[in-house]
PDB file of N, CA, C and O in Angstrom:
ATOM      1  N   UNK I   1     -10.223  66.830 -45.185  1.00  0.00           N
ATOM      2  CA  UNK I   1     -11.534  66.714 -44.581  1.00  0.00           C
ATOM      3  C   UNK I   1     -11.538  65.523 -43.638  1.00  0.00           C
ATOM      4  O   UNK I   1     -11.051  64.482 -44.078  1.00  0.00           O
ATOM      5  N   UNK I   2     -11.996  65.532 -42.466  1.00  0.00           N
ATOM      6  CA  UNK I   2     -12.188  65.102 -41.508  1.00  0.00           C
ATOM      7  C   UNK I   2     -13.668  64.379 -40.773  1.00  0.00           C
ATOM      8  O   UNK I   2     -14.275  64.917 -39.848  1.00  0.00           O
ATOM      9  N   UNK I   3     -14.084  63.005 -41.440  1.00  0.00           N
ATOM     10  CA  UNK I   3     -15.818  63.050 -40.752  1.00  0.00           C
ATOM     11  C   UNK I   3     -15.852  62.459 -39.195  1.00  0.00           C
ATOM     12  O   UNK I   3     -14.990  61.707 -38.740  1.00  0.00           O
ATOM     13  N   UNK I   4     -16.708  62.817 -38.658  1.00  0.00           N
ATOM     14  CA  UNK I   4     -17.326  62.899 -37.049  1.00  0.00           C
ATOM     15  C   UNK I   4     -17.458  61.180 -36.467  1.00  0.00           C
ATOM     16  O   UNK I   4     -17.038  60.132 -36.957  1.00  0.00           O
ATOM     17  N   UNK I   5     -17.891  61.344 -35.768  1.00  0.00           N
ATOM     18  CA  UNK I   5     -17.954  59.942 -35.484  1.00  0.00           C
ATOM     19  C   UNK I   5     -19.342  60.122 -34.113  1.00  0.00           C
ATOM     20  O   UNK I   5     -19.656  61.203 -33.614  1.00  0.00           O
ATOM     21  N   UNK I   6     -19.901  58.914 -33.793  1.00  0.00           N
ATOM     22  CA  UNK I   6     -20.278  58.988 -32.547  1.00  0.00           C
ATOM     23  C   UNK I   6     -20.578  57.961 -31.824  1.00  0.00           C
ATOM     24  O   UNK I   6     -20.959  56.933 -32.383  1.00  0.00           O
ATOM     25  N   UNK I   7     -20.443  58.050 -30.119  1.00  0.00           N
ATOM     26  CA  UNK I   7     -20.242  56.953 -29.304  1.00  0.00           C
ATOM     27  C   UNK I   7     -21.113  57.598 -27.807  1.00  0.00           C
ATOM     28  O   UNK I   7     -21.437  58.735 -27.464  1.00  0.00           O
ATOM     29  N   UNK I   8     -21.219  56.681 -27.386  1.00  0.00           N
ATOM     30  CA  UNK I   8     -22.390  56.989 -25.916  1.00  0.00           C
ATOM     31  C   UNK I   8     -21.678  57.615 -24.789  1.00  0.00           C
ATOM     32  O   UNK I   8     -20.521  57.196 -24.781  1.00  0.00           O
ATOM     33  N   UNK I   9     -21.886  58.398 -23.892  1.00  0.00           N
ATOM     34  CA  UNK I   9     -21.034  59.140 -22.974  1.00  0.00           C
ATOM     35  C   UNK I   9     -20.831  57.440 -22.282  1.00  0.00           C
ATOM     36  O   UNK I   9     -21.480  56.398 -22.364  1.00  0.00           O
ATOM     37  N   UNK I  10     -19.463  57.901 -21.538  1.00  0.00           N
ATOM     38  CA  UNK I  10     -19.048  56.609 -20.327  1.00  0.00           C
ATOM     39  C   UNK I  10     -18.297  55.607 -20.782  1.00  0.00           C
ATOM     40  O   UNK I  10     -17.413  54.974 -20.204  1.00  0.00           O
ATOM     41  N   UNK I  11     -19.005  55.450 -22.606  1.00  0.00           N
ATOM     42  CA  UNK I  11     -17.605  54.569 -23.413  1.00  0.00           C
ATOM     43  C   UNK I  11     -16.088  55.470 -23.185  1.00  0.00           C
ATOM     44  O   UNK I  11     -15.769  56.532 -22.651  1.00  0.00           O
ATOM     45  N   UNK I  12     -15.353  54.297 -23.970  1.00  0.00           N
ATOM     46  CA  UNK I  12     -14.180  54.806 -24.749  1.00  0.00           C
ATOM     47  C   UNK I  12     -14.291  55.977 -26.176  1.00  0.00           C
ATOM     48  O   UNK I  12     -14.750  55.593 -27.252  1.00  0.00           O
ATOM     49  N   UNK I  13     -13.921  57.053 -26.013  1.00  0.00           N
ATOM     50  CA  UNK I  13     -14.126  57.889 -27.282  1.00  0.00           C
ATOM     51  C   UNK I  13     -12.978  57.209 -28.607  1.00  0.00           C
ATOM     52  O   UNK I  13     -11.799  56.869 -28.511  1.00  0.00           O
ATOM     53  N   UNK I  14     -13.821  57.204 -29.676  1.00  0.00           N
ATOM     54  CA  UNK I  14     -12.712  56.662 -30.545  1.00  0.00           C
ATOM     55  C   UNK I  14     -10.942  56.947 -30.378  1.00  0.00           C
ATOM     56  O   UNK I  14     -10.519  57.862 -29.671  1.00  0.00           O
ATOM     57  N   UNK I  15     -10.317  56.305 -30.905  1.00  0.00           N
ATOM     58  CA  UNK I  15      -8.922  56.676 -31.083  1.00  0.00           C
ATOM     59  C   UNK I  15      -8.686  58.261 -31.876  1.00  0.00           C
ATOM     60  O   UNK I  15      -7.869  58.996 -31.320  1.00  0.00           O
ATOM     61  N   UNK I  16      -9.366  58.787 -33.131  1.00  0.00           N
ATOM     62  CA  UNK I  16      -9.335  60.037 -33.565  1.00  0.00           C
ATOM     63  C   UNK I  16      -9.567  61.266 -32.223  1.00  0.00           C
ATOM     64  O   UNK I  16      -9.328  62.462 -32.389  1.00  0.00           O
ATOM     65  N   UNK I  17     -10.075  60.670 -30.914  1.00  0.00           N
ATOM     66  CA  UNK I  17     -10.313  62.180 -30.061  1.00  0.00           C
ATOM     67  C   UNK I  17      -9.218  61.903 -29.721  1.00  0.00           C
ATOM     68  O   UNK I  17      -8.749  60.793 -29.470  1.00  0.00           O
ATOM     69  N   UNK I  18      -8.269  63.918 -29.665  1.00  0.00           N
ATOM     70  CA  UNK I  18      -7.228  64.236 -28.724  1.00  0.00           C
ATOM     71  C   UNK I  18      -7.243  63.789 -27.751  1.00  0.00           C
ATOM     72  O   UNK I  18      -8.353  63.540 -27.280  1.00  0.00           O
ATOM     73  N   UNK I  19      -6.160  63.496 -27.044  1.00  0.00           N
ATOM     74  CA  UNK I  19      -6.011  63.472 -25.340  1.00  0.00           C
ATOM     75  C   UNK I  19      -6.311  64.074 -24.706  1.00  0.00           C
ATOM     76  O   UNK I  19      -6.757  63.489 -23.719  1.00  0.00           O
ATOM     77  N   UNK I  20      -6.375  65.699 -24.611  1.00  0.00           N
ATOM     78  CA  UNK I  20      -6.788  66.584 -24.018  1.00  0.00           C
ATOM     79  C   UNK I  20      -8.488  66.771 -24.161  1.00  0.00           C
ATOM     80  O   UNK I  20      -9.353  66.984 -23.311  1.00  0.00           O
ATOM     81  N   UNK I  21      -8.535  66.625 -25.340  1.00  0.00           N
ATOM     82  CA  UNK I  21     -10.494  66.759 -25.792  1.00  0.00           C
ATOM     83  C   UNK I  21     -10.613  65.162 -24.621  1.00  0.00           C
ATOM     84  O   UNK I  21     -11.237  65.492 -23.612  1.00  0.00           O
ATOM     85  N   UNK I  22     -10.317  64.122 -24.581  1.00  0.00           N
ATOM     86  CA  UNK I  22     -10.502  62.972 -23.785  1.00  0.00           C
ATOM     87  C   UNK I  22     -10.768  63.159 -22.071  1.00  0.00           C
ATOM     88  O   UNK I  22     -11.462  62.554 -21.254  1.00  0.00           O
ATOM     89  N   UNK I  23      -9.828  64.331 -22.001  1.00  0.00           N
ATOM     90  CA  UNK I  23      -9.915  64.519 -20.519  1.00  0.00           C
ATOM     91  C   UNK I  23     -11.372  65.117 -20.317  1.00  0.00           C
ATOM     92  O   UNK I  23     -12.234  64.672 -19.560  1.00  0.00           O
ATOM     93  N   UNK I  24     -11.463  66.217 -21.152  1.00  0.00           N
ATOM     94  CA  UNK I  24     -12.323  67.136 -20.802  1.00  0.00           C
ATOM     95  C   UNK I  24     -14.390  66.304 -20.871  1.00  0.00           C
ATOM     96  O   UNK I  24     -15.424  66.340 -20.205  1.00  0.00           O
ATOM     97  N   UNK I  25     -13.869  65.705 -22.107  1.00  0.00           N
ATOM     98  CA  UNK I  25     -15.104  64.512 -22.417  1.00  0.00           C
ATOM     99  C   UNK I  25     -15.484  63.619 -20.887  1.00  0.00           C
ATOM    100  O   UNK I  25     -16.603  63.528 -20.381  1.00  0.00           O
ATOM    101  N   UNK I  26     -14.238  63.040 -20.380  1.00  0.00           N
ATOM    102  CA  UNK I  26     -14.325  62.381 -19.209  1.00  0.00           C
ATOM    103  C   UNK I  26     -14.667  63.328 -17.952  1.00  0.00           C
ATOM    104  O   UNK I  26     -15.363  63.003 -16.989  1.00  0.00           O
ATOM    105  N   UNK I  27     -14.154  64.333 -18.122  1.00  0.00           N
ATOM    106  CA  UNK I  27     -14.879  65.219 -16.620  1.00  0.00           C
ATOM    107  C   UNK I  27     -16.103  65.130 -17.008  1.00  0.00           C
ATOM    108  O   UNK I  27     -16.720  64.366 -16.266  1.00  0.00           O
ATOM    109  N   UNK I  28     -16.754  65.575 -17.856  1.00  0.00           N
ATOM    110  CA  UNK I  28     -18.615  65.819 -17.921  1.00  0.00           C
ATOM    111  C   UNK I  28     -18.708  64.145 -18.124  1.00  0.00           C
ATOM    112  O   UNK I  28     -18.975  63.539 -17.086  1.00  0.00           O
ATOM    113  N   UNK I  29     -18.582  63.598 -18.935  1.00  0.00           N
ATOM    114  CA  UNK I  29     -19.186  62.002 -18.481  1.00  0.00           C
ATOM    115  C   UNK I  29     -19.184  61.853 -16.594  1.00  0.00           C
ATOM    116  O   UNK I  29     -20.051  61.182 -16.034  1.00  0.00           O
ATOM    117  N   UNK I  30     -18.166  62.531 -15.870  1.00  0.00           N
ATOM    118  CA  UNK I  30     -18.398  61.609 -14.491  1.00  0.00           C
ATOM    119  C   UNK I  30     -19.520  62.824 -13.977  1.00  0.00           C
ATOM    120  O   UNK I  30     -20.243  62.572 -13.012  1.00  0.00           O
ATOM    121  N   UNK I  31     -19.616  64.138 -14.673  1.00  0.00           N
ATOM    122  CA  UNK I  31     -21.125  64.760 -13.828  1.00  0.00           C
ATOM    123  C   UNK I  31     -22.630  63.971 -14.022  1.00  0.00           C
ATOM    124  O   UNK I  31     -23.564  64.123 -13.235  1.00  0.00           O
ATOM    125  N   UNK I  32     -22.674  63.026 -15.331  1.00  0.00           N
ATOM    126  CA  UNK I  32     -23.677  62.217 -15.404  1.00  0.00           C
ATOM    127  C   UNK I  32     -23.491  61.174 -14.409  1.00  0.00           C
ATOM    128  O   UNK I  32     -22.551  60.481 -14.019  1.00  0.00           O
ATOM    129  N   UNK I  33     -25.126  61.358 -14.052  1.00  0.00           N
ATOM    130  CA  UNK I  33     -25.610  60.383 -13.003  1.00  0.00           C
ATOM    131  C   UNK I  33     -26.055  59.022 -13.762  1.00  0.00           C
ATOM    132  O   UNK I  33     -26.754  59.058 -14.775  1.00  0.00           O
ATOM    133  N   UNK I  34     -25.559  57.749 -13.146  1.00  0.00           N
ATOM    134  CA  UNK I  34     -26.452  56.674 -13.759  1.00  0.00           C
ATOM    135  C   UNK I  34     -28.454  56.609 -13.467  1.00  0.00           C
ATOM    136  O   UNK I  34     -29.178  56.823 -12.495  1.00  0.00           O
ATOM    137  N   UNK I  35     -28.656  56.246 -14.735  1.00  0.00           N
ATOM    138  CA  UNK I  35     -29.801  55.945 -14.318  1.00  0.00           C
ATOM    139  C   UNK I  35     -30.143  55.005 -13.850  1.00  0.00           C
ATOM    140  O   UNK I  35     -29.813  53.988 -14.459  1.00  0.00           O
ATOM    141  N   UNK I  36     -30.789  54.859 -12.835  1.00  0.00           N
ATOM    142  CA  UNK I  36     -31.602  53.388 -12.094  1.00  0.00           C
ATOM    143  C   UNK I  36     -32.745  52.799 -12.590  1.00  0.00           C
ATOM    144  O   UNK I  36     -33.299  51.804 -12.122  1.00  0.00           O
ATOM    145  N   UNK I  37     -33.162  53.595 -13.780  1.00  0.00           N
ATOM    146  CA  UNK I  37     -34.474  52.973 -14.398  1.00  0.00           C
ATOM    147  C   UNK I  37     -33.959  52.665 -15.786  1.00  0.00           C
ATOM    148  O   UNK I  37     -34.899  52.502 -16.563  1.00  0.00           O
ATOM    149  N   UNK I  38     -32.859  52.543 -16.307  1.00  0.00           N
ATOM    150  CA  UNK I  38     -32.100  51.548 -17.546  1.00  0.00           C
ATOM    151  C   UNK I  38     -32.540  52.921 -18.906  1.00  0.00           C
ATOM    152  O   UNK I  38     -33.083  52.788 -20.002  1.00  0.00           O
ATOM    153  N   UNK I  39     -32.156  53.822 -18.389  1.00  0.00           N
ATOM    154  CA  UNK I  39     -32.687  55.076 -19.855  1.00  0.00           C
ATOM    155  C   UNK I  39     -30.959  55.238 -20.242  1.00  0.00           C
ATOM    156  O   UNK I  39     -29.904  55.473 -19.652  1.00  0.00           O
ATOM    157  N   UNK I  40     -31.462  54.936 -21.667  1.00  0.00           N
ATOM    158  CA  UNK I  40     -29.854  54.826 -22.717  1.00  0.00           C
ATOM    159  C   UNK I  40     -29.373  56.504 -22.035  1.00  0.00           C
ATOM    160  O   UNK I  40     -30.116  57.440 -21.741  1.00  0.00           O
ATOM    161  N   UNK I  41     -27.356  56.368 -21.914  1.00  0.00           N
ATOM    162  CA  UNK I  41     -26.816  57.300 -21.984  1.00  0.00           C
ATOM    163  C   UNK I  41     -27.066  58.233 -22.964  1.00  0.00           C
ATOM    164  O   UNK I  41     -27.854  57.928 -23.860  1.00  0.00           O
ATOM    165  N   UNK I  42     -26.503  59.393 -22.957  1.00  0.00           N
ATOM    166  CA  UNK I  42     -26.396  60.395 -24.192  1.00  0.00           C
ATOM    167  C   UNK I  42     -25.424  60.042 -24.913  1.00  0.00           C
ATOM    168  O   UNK I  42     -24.467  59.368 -24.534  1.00  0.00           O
ATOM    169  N   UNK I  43     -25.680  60.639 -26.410  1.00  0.00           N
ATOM    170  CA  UNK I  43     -24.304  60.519 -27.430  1.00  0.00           C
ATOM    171  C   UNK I  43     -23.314  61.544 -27.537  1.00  0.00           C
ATOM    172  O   UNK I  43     -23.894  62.626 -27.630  1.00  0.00           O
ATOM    173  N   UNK I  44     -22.180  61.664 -27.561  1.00  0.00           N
ATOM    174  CA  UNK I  44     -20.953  62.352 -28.095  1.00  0.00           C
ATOM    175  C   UNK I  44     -21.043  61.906 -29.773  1.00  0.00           C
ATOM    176  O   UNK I  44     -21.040  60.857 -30.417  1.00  0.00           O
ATOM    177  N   UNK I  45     -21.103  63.006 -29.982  1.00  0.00           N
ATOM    178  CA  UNK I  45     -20.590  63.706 -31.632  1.00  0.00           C
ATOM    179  C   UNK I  45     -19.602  64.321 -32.295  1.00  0.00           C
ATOM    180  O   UNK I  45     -19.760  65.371 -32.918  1.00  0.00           O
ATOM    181  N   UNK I  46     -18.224  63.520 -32.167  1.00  0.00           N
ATOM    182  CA  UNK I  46     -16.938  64.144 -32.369  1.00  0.00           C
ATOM    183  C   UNK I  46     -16.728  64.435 -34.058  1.00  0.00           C
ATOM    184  O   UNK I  46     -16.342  63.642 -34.917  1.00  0.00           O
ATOM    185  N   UNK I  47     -17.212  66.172 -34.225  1.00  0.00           N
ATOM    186  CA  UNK I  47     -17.148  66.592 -35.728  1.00  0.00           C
ATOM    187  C   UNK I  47     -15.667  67.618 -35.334  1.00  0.00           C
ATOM    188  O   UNK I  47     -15.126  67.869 -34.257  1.00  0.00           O
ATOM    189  N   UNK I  48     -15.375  68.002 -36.651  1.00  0.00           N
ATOM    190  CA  UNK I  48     -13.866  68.893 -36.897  1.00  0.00           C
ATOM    191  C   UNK I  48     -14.552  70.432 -37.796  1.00  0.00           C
ATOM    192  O   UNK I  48     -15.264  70.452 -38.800  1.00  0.00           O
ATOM    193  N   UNK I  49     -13.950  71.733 -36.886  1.00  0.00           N
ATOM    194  CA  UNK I  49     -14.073  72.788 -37.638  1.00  0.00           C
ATOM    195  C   UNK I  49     -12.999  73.332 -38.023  1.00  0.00           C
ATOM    196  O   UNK I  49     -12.349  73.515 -36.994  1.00  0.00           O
ATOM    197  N   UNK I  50     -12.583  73.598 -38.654  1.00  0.00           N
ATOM    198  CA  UNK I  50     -10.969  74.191 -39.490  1.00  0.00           C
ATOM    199  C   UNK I  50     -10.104  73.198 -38.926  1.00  0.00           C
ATOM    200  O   UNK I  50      -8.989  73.716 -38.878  1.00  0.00           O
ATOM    201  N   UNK I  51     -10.065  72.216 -38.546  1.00  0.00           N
ATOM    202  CA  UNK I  51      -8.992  71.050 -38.465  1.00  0.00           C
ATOM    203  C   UNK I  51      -9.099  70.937 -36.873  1.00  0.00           C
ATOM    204  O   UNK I  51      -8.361  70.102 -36.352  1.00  0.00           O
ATOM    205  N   UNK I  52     -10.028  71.767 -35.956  1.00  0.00           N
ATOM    206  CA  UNK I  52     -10.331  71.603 -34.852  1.00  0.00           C
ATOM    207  C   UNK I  52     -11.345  70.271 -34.089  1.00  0.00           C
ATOM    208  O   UNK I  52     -12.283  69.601 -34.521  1.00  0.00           O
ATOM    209  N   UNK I  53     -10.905  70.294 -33.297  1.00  0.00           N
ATOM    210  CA  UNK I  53     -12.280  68.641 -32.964  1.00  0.00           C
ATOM    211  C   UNK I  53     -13.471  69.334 -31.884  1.00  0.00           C
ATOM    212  O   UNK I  53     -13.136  69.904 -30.846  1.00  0.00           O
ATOM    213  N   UNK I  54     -14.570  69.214 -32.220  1.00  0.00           N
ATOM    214  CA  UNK I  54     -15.204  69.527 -31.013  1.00  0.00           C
ATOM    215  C   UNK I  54     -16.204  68.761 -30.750  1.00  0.00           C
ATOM    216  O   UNK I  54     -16.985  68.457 -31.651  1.00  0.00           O
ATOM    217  N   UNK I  55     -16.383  68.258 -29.334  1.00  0.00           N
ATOM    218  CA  UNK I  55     -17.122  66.910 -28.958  1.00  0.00           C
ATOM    219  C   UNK I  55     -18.261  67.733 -28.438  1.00  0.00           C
ATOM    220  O   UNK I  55     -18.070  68.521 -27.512  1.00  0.00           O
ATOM    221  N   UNK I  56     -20.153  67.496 -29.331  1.00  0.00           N
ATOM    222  CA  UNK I  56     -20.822  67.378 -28.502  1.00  0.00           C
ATOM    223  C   UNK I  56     -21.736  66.564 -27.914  1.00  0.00           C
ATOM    224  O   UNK I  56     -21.903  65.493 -28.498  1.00  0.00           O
ATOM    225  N   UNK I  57     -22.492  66.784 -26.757  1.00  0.00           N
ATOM    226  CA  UNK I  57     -23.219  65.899 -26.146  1.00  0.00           C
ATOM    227  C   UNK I  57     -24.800  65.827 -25.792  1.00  0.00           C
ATOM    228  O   UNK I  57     -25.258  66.410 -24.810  1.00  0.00           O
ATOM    229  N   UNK I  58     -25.525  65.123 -26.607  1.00  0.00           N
ATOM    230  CA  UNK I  58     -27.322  65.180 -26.738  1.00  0.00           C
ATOM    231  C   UNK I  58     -27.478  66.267 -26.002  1.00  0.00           C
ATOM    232  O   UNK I  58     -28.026  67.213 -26.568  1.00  0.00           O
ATOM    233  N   UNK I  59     -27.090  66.429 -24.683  1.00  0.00           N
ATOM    234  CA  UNK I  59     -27.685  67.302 -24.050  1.00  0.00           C
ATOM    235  C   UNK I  59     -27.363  68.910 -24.116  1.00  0.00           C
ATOM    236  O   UNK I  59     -28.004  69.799 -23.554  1.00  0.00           O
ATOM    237  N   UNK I  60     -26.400  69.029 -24.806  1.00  0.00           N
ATOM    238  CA  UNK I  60     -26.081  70.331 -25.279  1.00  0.00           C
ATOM    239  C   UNK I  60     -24.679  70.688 -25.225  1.00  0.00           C
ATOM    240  O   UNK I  60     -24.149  71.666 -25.753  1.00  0.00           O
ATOM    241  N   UNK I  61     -24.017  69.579 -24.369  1.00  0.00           N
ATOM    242  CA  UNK I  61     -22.838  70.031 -23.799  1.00  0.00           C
ATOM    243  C   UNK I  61     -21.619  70.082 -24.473  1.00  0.00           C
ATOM    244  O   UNK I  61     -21.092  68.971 -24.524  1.00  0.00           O
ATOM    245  N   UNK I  62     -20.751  71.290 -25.201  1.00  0.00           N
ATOM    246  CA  UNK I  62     -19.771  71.058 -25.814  1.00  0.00           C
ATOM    247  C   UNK I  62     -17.836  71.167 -25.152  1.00  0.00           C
ATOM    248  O   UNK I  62     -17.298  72.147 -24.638  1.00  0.00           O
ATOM    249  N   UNK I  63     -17.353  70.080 -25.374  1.00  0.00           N
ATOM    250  CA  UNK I  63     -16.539  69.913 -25.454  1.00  0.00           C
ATOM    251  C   UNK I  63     -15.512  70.631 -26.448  1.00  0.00           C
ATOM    252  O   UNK I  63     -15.605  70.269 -27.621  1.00  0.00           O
ATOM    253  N   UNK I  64     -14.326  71.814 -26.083  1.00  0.00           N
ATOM    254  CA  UNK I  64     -13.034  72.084 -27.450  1.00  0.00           C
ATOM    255  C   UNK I  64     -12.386  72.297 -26.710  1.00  0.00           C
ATOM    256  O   UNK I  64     -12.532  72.553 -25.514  1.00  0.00           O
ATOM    257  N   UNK I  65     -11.165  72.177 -27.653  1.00  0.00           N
ATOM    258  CA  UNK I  65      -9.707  72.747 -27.032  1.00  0.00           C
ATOM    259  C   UNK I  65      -9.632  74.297 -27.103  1.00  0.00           C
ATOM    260  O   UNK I  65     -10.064  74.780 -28.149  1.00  0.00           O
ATOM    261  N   UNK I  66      -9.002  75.438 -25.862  1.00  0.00           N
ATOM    262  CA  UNK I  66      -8.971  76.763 -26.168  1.00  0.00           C
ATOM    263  C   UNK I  66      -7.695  76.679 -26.622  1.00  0.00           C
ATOM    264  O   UNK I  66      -7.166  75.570 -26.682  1.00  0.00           O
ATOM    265  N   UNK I  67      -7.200  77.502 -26.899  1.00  0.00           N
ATOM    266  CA  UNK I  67      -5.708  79.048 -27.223  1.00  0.00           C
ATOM    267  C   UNK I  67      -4.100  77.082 -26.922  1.00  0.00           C
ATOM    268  O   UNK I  67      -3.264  76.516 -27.627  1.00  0.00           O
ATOM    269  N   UNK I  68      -4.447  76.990 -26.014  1.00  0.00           N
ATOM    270  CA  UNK I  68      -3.469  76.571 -25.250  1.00  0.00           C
ATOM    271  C   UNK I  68      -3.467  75.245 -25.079  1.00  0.00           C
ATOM    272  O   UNK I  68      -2.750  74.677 -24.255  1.00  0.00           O
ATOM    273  N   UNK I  69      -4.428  74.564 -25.996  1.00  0.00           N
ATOM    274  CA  UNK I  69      -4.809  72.975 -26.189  1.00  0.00           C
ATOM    275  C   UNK I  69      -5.589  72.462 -24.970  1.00  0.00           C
ATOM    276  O   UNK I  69      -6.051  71.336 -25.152  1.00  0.00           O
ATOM    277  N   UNK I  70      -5.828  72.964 -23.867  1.00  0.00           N
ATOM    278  CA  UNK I  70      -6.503  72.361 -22.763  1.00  0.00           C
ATOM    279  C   UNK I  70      -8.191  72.343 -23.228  1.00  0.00           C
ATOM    280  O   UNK I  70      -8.499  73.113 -24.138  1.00  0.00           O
ATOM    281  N   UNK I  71      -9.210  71.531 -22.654  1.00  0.00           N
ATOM    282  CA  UNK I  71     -10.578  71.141 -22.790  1.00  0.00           C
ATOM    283  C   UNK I  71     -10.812  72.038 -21.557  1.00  0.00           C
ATOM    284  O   UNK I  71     -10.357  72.229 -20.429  1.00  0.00           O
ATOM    285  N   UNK I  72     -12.490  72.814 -23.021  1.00  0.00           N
ATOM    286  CA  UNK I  72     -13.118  73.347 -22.332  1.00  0.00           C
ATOM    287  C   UNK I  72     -14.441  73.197 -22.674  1.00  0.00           C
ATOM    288  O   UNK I  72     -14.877  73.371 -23.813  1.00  0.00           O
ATOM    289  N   UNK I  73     -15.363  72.745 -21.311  1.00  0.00           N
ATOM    290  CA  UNK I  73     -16.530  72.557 -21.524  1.00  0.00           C
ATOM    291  C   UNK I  73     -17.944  73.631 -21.178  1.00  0.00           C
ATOM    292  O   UNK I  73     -18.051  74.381 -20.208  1.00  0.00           O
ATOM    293  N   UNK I  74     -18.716  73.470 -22.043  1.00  0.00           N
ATOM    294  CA  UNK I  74     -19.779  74.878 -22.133  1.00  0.00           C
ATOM    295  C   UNK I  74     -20.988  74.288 -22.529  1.00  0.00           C
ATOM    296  O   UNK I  74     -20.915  73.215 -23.128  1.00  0.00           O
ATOM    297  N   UNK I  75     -22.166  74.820 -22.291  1.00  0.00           N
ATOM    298  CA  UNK I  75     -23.697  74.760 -22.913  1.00  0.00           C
ATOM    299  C   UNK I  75     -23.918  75.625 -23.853  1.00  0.00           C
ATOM    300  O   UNK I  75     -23.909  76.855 -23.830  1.00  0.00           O
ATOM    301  N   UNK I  76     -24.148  74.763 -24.811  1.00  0.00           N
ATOM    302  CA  UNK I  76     -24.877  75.436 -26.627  1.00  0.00           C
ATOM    303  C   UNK I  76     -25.952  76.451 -25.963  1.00  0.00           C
ATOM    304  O   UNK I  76     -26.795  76.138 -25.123  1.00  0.00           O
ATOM    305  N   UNK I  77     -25.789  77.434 -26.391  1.00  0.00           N
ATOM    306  CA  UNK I  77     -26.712  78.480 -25.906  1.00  0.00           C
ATOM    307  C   UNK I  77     -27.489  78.297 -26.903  1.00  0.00           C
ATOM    308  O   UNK I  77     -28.387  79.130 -26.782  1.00  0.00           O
ATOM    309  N   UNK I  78     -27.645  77.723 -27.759  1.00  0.00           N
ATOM    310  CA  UNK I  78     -28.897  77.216 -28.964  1.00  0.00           C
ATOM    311  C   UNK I  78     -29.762  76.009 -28.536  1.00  0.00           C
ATOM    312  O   UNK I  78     -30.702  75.683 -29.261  1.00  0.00           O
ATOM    313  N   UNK I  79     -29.469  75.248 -27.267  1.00  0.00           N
ATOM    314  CA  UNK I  79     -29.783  73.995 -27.443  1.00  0.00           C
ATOM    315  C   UNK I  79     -31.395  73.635 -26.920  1.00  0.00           C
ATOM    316  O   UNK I  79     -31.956  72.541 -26.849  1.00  0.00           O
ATOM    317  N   UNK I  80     -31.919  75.076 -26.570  1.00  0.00           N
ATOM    318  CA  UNK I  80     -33.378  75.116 -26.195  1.00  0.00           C
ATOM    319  C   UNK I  80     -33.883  75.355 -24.369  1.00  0.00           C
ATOM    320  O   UNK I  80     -34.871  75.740 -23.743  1.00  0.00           O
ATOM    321  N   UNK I  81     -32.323  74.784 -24.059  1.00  0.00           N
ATOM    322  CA  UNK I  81     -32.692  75.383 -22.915  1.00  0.00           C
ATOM    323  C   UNK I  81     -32.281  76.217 -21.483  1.00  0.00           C
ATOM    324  O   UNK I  81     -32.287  76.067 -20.261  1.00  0.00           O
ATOM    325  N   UNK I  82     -31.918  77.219 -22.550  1.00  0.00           N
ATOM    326  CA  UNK I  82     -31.089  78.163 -21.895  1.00  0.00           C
ATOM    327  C   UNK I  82     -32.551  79.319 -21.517  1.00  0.00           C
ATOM    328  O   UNK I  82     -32.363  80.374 -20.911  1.00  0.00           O
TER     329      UNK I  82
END
């Protein structure tokens, strides 16, 4: 068993995220825009499903590895606002 961890988009993701989950985390961190009026980043939520890691992000956005270990990023079609 494996527990989650969590850290603010734009940090460093703990040492437990893959390299590849790292890349993919870092492409959507650089689609966030800074804010100019000082409103806290979103959080990353790095939990494990069958020994898998999948990073998500307040705003819905999930981070996993497919078939072939590369990061792939998608919107929770649950997350309210689809």
């Amino acid at each position: 068993m494996q527990l989650g961890t969590r850290w603010t988009s734009g940090d460093e993701p703990p040492r437990a995220v893959p390299e590849a989950l790292r890349r993919g985390i870092r492409s959507v961190d650089d689609t966030i825009p800074g804010d100019q009026l000082g409103q806290p980043r979103p959080h990353w939520t790095l939990t494990w499903l069958e020994g898998k890691p999948i990073a998500e992000l307040d705003t819905g956005v999930i981070v996993t590895l497919d078939a072939d270990g590369k990061a792939v990023a998608r919107n929770d079609p649950d997350d309210g606002f689809g």
